[in-house]
PDB file of C-alpha atoms in Angstrom:
ATOM      1  CA  PHE Y   1       8.455 -46.116  33.315  1.00 41.00           C
ATOM      2  CA  TYR Y   2       9.886 -43.492  35.030  1.00 49.00           C
ATOM      3  CA  VAL Y   3      11.473 -45.455  37.179  1.00 52.00           C
ATOM      4  CA  ASP Y   4      14.546 -46.956  35.666  1.00 69.00           C
ATOM      5  CA  THR Y   5      14.948 -42.839  33.443  1.00 78.00           C
ATOM      6  CA  GLU Y   6      17.949 -41.860  35.828  1.00 86.00           C
ATOM      7  CA  GLN Y   7      19.905 -45.165  35.632  1.00 87.00           C
ATOM      8  CA  ASN Y   8      19.172 -45.979  31.966  1.00 82.00           C
ATOM      9  CA  ILE Y   9      20.766 -41.802  31.325  1.00 85.00           C
ATOM     10  CA  ARG Y  10      24.405 -43.039  33.732  1.00 91.00           C
ATOM     11  CA  ASN Y  11      24.248 -46.413  31.128  1.00 90.00           C
ATOM     12  CA  TRP Y  12      23.930 -44.140  28.463  1.00 86.00           C
ATOM     13  CA  ILE Y  13      26.702 -41.668  28.917  1.00 92.00           C
ATOM     14  CA  GLU Y  14      29.407 -44.371  29.863  1.00 94.00           C
ATOM     15  CA  LYS Y  15      27.956 -46.612  26.703  1.00 91.00           C
ATOM     16  CA  VAL Y  16      28.022 -43.468  24.515  1.00 92.00           C
ATOM     17  CA  HIS Y  17      30.985 -41.311  25.684  1.00 94.00           C
ATOM     18  CA  LEU Y  18      33.423 -43.699  27.942  1.00 94.00           C
ATOM     19  CA  LYS Y  19      34.922 -46.131  25.802  1.00 90.00           C
ATOM     20  CA  ASN Y  20      38.314 -45.810  28.647  1.00 93.00           C
ATOM     21  CA  PRO Y  21      38.497 -45.282  31.811  1.00 91.00           C
ATOM     22  CA  GLU Y  22      40.283 -41.407  30.990  1.00 95.00           C
ATOM     23  CA  ASP Y  23      37.545 -40.276  28.980  1.00 96.00           C
ATOM     24  CA  ARG Y  24      35.702 -39.479  31.758  1.00 96.00           C
ATOM     25  CA  PHE Y  25      38.214 -36.865  33.537  1.00 97.00           C
ATOM     26  CA  LYS Y  26      38.898 -35.018  30.470  1.00 97.00           C
ATOM     27  CA  PRO Y  27      38.295 -31.079  29.793  1.00 97.00           C
ATOM     28  CA  LEU Y  28      35.237 -31.172  27.936  1.00 98.00           C
ATOM     29  CA  ARG Y  29      32.606 -28.859  27.161  1.00 98.00           C
ATOM     30  CA  ILE Y  30      28.910 -30.441  27.527  1.00 98.00           C
ATOM     31  CA  LEU Y  31      25.959 -28.369  26.393  1.00 98.00           C
ATOM     32  CA  GLU Y  32      22.458 -29.966  28.121  1.00 98.00           C
ATOM     33  CA  ILE Y  33      19.422 -28.180  26.301  1.00 98.00           C
ATOM     34  CA  GLY Y  34      16.009 -27.834  28.237  1.00 96.00           C
ATOM     35  CA  ALA Y  35      17.372 -29.051  31.810  1.00 96.00           C
ATOM     36  CA  SER Y  36      14.504 -28.971  33.041  1.00 94.00           C
ATOM     37  CA  THR Y  37      15.078 -30.432  36.245  1.00 94.00           C
ATOM     38  CA  GLY Y  38      18.244 -30.995  36.257  1.00 95.00           C
ATOM     39  CA  LEU Y  39      18.873 -34.257  36.954  1.00 94.00           C
ATOM     40  CA  SER Y  40      20.521 -35.745  33.063  1.00 94.00           C
ATOM     41  CA  THR Y  41      23.149 -32.589  33.948  1.00 96.00           C
ATOM     42  CA  LEU Y  42      23.597 -33.846  37.199  1.00 97.00           C
ATOM     43  CA  ILE Y  43      24.721 -36.237  35.960  1.00 96.00           C
ATOM     44  CA  TYR Y  44      26.727 -35.123  32.984  1.00 97.00           C
ATOM     45  CA  ALA Y  45      28.775 -32.704  35.944  1.00 98.00           C
ATOM     46  CA  ASP Y  46      29.224 -36.018  38.424  1.00 97.00           C
ATOM     47  CA  MET Y  47      30.436 -38.673  35.549  1.00 97.00           C
ATOM     48  CA  PHE Y  48      33.160 -36.267  33.934  1.00 98.00           C
ATOM     49  CA  PRO Y  49      34.736 -34.451  37.069  1.00 97.00           C
ATOM     50  CA  ASN Y  50      36.709 -32.011  34.757  1.00 98.00           C
ATOM     51  CA  ALA Y  51      34.146 -30.797  32.628  1.00 98.00           C
ATOM     52  CA  LYS Y  52      32.671 -27.597  32.480  1.00 98.00           C
ATOM     53  CA  VAL Y  53      28.534 -28.673  32.188  1.00 98.00           C
ATOM     54  CA  THR Y  54      26.095 -25.794  30.243  1.00 98.00           C
ATOM     55  CA  GLY Y  55      22.143 -26.074  31.296  1.00 98.00           C
ATOM     56  CA  LEU Y  56      19.634 -25.206  28.898  1.00 98.00           C
ATOM     57  CA  GLU Y  57      16.381 -24.071  30.187  1.00 98.00           C
ATOM     58  CA  LEU Y  58      13.366 -22.397  28.878  1.00 97.00           C
ATOM     59  CA  SER Y  59      11.836 -22.070  31.957  1.00 96.00           C
ATOM     60  CA  ALA Y  60      13.270 -19.267  34.147  1.00 97.00           C
ATOM     61  CA  PRO Y  61      11.654 -20.974  37.905  1.00 97.00           C
ATOM     62  CA  PHE Y  62      13.522 -24.382  36.892  1.00 97.00           C
ATOM     63  CA  VAL Y  63      16.367 -22.712  36.453  1.00 98.00           C
ATOM     64  CA  ARG Y  64      16.052 -21.301  39.714  1.00 97.00           C
ATOM     65  CA  PHE Y  65      15.225 -24.863  41.012  1.00 97.00           C
ATOM     66  CA  CYS Y  66      18.196 -26.363  39.498  1.00 97.00           C
ATOM     67  CA  ARG Y  67      20.672 -23.753  40.692  1.00 98.00           C
ATOM     68  CA  GLN Y  68      19.794 -25.074  44.558  1.00 97.00           C
ATOM     69  CA  ARG Y  69      19.529 -28.569  43.347  1.00 97.00           C
ATOM     70  CA  ALA Y  70      23.431 -28.341  42.469  1.00 98.00           C
ATOM     71  CA  GLY Y  71      24.451 -26.467  46.018  1.00 97.00           C
ATOM     72  CA  PRO Y  72      25.819 -28.419  47.887  1.00 96.00           C
ATOM     73  CA  ASP Y  73      23.102 -28.952  50.061  1.00 95.00           C
ATOM     74  CA  GLN Y  74      22.053 -31.826  47.582  1.00 96.00           C
ATOM     75  CA  TRP Y  75      24.288 -32.419  44.604  1.00 97.00           C
ATOM     76  CA  ASN Y  76      26.968 -30.568  45.053  1.00 97.00           C
ATOM     77  CA  LYS Y  77      28.435 -29.934  42.022  1.00 97.00           C
ATOM     78  CA  GLU Y  78      30.579 -26.996  40.412  1.00 97.00           C
ATOM     79  CA  ASN Y  79      31.702 -27.751  37.882  1.00 98.00           C
ATOM     80  CA  VAL Y  80      27.794 -26.954  35.860  1.00 98.00           C
ATOM     81  CA  ASP Y  81      25.582 -23.203  35.573  1.00 98.00           C
ATOM     82  CA  PHE Y  82      22.713 -23.362  34.918  1.00 98.00           C
ATOM     83  CA  TYR Y  83      21.096 -20.825  32.314  1.00 98.00           C
ATOM     84  CA  HIS Y  84      17.931 -18.800  30.957  1.00 98.00           C
ATOM     85  CA  GLY Y  85      17.488 -19.719  27.034  1.00 97.00           C
ATOM     86  CA  ASN Y  86      15.281 -20.481  24.004  1.00 97.00           C
ATOM     87  CA  ALA Y  87      18.053 -23.980  21.895  1.00 98.00           C
ATOM     88  CA  GLU Y  88      16.224 -22.352  18.593  1.00 97.00           C
ATOM     89  CA  ASN Y  89      18.291 -19.442  18.686  1.00 96.00           C
ATOM     90  CA  MET Y  90      22.098 -19.729  20.840  1.00 97.00           C
ATOM     91  CA  THR Y  91      23.491 -16.753  20.242  1.00 96.00           C
ATOM     92  CA  TYR Y  92      24.999 -16.689  22.743  1.00 95.00           C
ATOM     93  CA  TYR Y  93      26.888 -19.262  21.746  1.00 97.00           C
ATOM     94  CA  GLU Y  94      29.384 -19.421  18.957  1.00 98.00           C
ATOM     95  CA  ASP Y  95      30.631 -21.934  16.056  1.00 98.00           C
ATOM     96  CA  ALA Y  96      32.044 -24.917  17.835  1.00 98.00           C
ATOM     97  CA  THR Y  97      31.710 -24.385  21.282  1.00 98.00           C
ATOM     98  CA  PHE Y  98      31.422 -27.475  22.923  1.00 98.00           C
ATOM     99  CA  ASP Y  99      32.772 -30.942  22.288  1.00 98.00           C
ATOM    100  CA  ILE Y 100      29.211 -32.901  23.871  1.00 98.00           C
ATOM    101  CA  VAL Y 101      25.857 -31.442  23.249  1.00 98.00           C
ATOM    102  CA  SER Y 102      22.604 -33.186  25.015  1.00 97.00           C
ATOM    103  CA  TYR Y 103      18.964 -33.870  25.191  1.00 96.00           C
ATOM    104  CA  THR Y 104      17.269 -35.670  27.199  1.00 91.00           C
ATOM    105  CA  LEU Y 105      12.940 -35.839  26.727  1.00 92.00           C
ATOM    106  CA  VAL Y 106      12.923 -32.057  24.823  1.00 95.00           C
ATOM    107  CA  LEU Y 107      11.716 -32.666  21.531  1.00 97.00           C
ATOM    108  CA  HIS Y 108       8.748 -34.615  21.897  1.00 95.00           C
ATOM    109  CA  GLU Y 109       7.710 -31.356  23.803  1.00 92.00           C
ATOM    110  CA  SER Y 110       7.827 -29.517  20.694  1.00 91.00           C
ATOM    111  CA  THR Y 111       6.869 -28.785  17.278  1.00 92.00           C
ATOM    112  CA  ALA Y 112       8.464 -30.569  13.871  1.00 94.00           C
ATOM    113  CA  GLN Y 113       9.808 -27.160  13.670  1.00 96.00           C
ATOM    114  CA  THR Y 114      10.862 -26.853  16.632  1.00 97.00           C
ATOM    115  CA  SER Y 115      12.179 -29.643  17.390  1.00 97.00           C
ATOM    116  CA  MET Y 116      14.249 -28.849  13.697  1.00 97.00           C
ATOM    117  CA  ASN Y 117      15.177 -25.516  14.721  1.00 98.00           C
ATOM    118  CA  ILE Y 118      16.682 -27.281  17.781  1.00 98.00           C
ATOM    119  CA  LEU Y 119      18.509 -29.548  15.739  1.00 98.00           C
ATOM    120  CA  LYS Y 120      20.517 -27.071  13.553  1.00 98.00           C
ATOM    121  CA  GLU Y 121      22.015 -25.234  16.464  1.00 98.00           C
ATOM    122  CA  LEU Y 122      23.014 -28.065  17.628  1.00 98.00           C
ATOM    123  CA  LEU Y 123      24.634 -28.743  15.515  1.00 98.00           C
ATOM    124  CA  ARG Y 124      26.292 -25.224  14.910  1.00 98.00           C
ATOM    125  CA  VAL Y 125      26.710 -25.308  18.555  1.00 98.00           C
ATOM    126  CA  LEU Y 126      28.859 -28.798  18.492  1.00 98.00           C
ATOM    127  CA  LYS Y 127      32.568 -28.900  17.819  1.00 98.00           C
ATOM    128  CA  PRO Y 128      33.376 -30.288  14.047  1.00 98.00           C
ATOM    129  CA  GLY Y 129      33.692 -34.551  14.704  1.00 98.00           C
ATOM    130  CA  GLY Y 130      31.776 -34.368  18.956  1.00 98.00           C
ATOM    131  CA  ILE Y 131      28.989 -35.831  19.292  1.00 97.00           C
ATOM    132  CA  MET Y 132      25.129 -35.006  19.653  1.00 97.00           C
ATOM    133  CA  SER Y 133      23.505 -37.592  22.286  1.00 96.00           C
ATOM    134  CA  GLY Y 134      19.636 -37.656  22.402  1.00 94.00           C
ATOM    135  CA  PHE Y 135      17.798 -39.640  25.147  1.00 90.00           C
ATOM    136  CA  GLU Y 136      13.942 -39.104  24.237  1.00 94.00           C
ATOM    137  CA  VAL Y 137      10.924 -40.733  23.533  1.00 94.00           C
ATOM    138  CA  ALA Y 138      11.138 -43.597  21.418  1.00 95.00           C
ATOM    139  CA  TYR Y 139       9.797 -43.453  17.540  1.00 96.00           C
ATOM    140  CA  LEU Y 140       7.945 -46.208  16.886  1.00 96.00           C
ATOM    141  CA  ALA Y 141       8.154 -47.572  13.357  1.00 94.00           C
ATOM    142  CA  ASN Y 142       5.423 -49.804  14.324  1.00 94.00           C
ATOM    143  CA  PRO Y 143       2.799 -47.903  12.896  1.00 93.00           C
ATOM    144  CA  LEU Y 144      -0.999 -49.837  15.773  1.00 93.00           C
ATOM    145  CA  GLN Y 145       1.296 -48.765  18.322  1.00 92.00           C
ATOM    146  CA  ARG Y 146       2.221 -45.814  17.190  1.00 92.00           C
ATOM    147  CA  ALA Y 147      -1.679 -44.957  16.382  1.00 88.00           C
ATOM    148  CA  GLN Y 148      -1.778 -46.408  20.008  1.00 86.00           C
ATOM    149  CA  VAL Y 149       0.254 -44.377  21.478  1.00 87.00           C
ATOM    150  CA  GLU Y 150      -0.247 -41.171  19.890  1.00 85.00           C
ATOM    151  CA  PHE Y 151      -4.489 -41.657  20.604  1.00 79.00           C
ATOM    152  CA  PHE Y 152      -3.800 -42.024  24.422  1.00 79.00           C
ATOM    153  CA  THR Y 153      -0.632 -39.032  25.054  1.00 81.00           C
ATOM    154  CA  THR Y 154      -2.141 -36.458  23.061  1.00 75.00           C
ATOM    155  CA  PHE Y 155      -3.976 -33.891  25.045  1.00 62.00           C
ATOM    156  CA  GLY Y 156      -7.332 -33.059  24.641  1.00 53.00           C
ATOM    157  CA  PHE Y 157      -7.181 -35.149  21.626  1.00 51.00           C
ATOM    158  CA  ILE Y 158     -10.992 -37.179  22.042  1.00 54.00           C
ATOM    159  CA  GLY Y 159     -10.469 -37.554  25.776  1.00 49.00           C
ATOM    160  CA  ASP Y 160     -11.784 -33.952  26.527  1.00 54.00           C
ATOM    161  CA  LYS Y 161     -14.401 -34.516  24.223  1.00 59.00           C
ATOM    162  CA  ASP Y 162     -15.947 -37.743  25.688  1.00 56.00           C
ATOM    163  CA  TYR Y 163     -13.472 -39.127  28.726  1.00 53.00           C
ATOM    164  CA  GLU Y 164     -16.003 -40.640  30.900  1.00 60.00           C
ATOM    165  CA  LYS Y 165     -16.374 -43.119  27.851  1.00 61.00           C
ATOM    166  CA  VAL Y 166     -13.173 -43.422  26.773  1.00 56.00           C
ATOM    167  CA  GLY Y 167     -11.193 -42.009  29.731  1.00 56.00           C
ATOM    168  CA  PHE Y 168      -9.213 -39.318  30.501  1.00 55.00           C
ATOM    169  CA  HIS Y 169      -5.788 -37.998  27.872  1.00 59.00           C
ATOM    170  CA  GLY Y 170      -2.576 -36.653  28.235  1.00 67.00           C
ATOM    171  CA  PRO Y 171      -0.859 -34.809  28.520  1.00 76.00           C
ATOM    172  CA  GLU Y 172       1.586 -35.231  25.215  1.00 83.00           C
ATOM    173  CA  PRO Y 173       0.514 -32.591  23.019  1.00 80.00           C
ATOM    174  CA  PHE Y 174       2.542 -32.520  20.481  1.00 87.00           C
ATOM    175  CA  MET Y 175       2.991 -36.679  20.645  1.00 89.00           C
ATOM    176  CA  LYS Y 176       1.810 -36.941  17.122  1.00 88.00           C
ATOM    177  CA  GLU Y 177       3.326 -34.309  15.221  1.00 91.00           C
ATOM    178  CA  PHE Y 178       6.646 -35.828  16.881  1.00 94.00           C
ATOM    179  CA  GLN Y 179       5.816 -39.266  15.420  1.00 95.00           C
ATOM    180  CA  THR Y 180       5.688 -37.667  12.551  1.00 94.00           C
ATOM    181  CA  LEU Y 181       8.709 -36.136  12.767  1.00 96.00           C
ATOM    182  CA  ASN Y 182      11.027 -39.266  12.624  1.00 97.00           C
ATOM    183  CA  LEU Y 183      13.703 -38.322  14.717  1.00 98.00           C
ATOM    184  CA  PRO Y 184      16.312 -40.806  13.656  1.00 97.00           C
ATOM    185  CA  LYS Y 185      15.809 -40.111   9.999  1.00 97.00           C
ATOM    186  CA  ALA Y 186      15.230 -35.442  10.913  1.00 98.00           C
ATOM    187  CA  THR Y 187      18.678 -36.720  13.009  1.00 98.00           C
ATOM    188  CA  GLY Y 188      20.564 -36.521   9.574  1.00 98.00           C
ATOM    189  CA  ARG Y 189      18.252 -33.751   7.492  1.00 98.00           C
ATOM    190  CA  ALA Y 190      19.390 -31.112  10.527  1.00 98.00           C
ATOM    191  CA  GLY Y 191      23.223 -32.051   9.284  1.00 98.00           C
ATOM    192  CA  PHE Y 192      24.123 -34.779  11.763  1.00 98.00           C
ATOM    193  CA  VAL Y 193      26.492 -38.033  10.337  1.00 98.00           C
ATOM    194  CA  ASN Y 194      26.959 -41.511  10.951  1.00 98.00           C
ATOM    195  CA  THR Y 195      23.412 -41.181  13.576  1.00 98.00           C
ATOM    196  CA  SER Y 196      21.994 -44.311  15.425  1.00 97.00           C
ATOM    197  CA  TYR Y 197      18.655 -45.063  16.884  1.00 97.00           C
ATOM    198  CA  GLN Y 198      18.659 -47.104  19.469  1.00 94.00           C
ATOM    199  CA  TYR Y 199      14.789 -48.393  20.777  1.00 94.00           C
ATOM    200  CA  ILE Y 200      14.177 -49.276  25.353  1.00 89.00           C
ATOM    201  CA  ASP Y 201      10.794 -49.487  25.188  1.00 88.00           C
ATOM    202  CA  VAL Y 202       8.118 -46.951  24.672  1.00 85.00           C
ATOM    203  CA  PHE Y 203       8.684 -44.119  26.171  1.00 84.00           C
ATOM    204  CA  GLU Y 204      11.661 -43.882  25.916  1.00 88.00           C
ATOM    205  CA  GLY Y 205      14.908 -44.646  22.874  1.00 92.00           C
ATOM    206  CA  THR Y 206      18.940 -43.049  22.564  1.00 93.00           C
ATOM    207  CA  TYR Y 207      19.428 -40.581  19.028  1.00 96.00           C
ATOM    208  CA  LEU Y 208      23.373 -40.595  18.216  1.00 97.00           C
ATOM    209  CA  GLY Y 209      25.161 -38.178  15.909  1.00 98.00           C
ATOM    210  CA  TYR Y 210      28.448 -36.846  15.129  1.00 98.00           C
ATOM    211  CA  LYS Y 211      28.998 -33.425  13.489  1.00 98.00           C
ATOM    212  CA  PRO Y 212      31.110 -33.878  10.168  1.00 98.00           C
ATOM    213  CA  HIS Y 213      35.134 -32.409  10.421  1.00 95.00           C
TER     214      HIS Y 213
END
């Protein structure tokens, strides 16, 4: 299910942020938290050549990897920087710093409280009228479908106890907590307005919100 992730991300960015051809060349400030291997951050840098794009990542080895990946031997992007930091507490960024804040497949790796802390920090550093763009595991409104996904993806739920009978489970320790969070509603609780959610497939959905003026 990850085979088409890059194209899905590009399609989502184009749909949300590129209403007119000239939008691609605006001198925006864009923040991507949970940069991981840098894919979505580098896609932003590629699609917005005049933007200053920042990738924030909690894992220092990933930061080193992303910096190398952005270099001349791979993506060759000079408009992107990667930094080590915690998106729950971004005191190094002033209020209303960024035009776009984004995350890609991050919040389902966290507790519900951590996710809310991150959403509130994203709102704080976003400029009034700015966009929060999330590409994340889908919220499953169907309780039967949700229970199946929680059961078969949650590491340590049962598979480690009786794997010969039920098979291995994992590796998503917070899937049940993520589904209980109900991210489409959580973005509104965090303070975003005009929120929307689009289901793509079981493991991918898009979440959108704006900071009030």
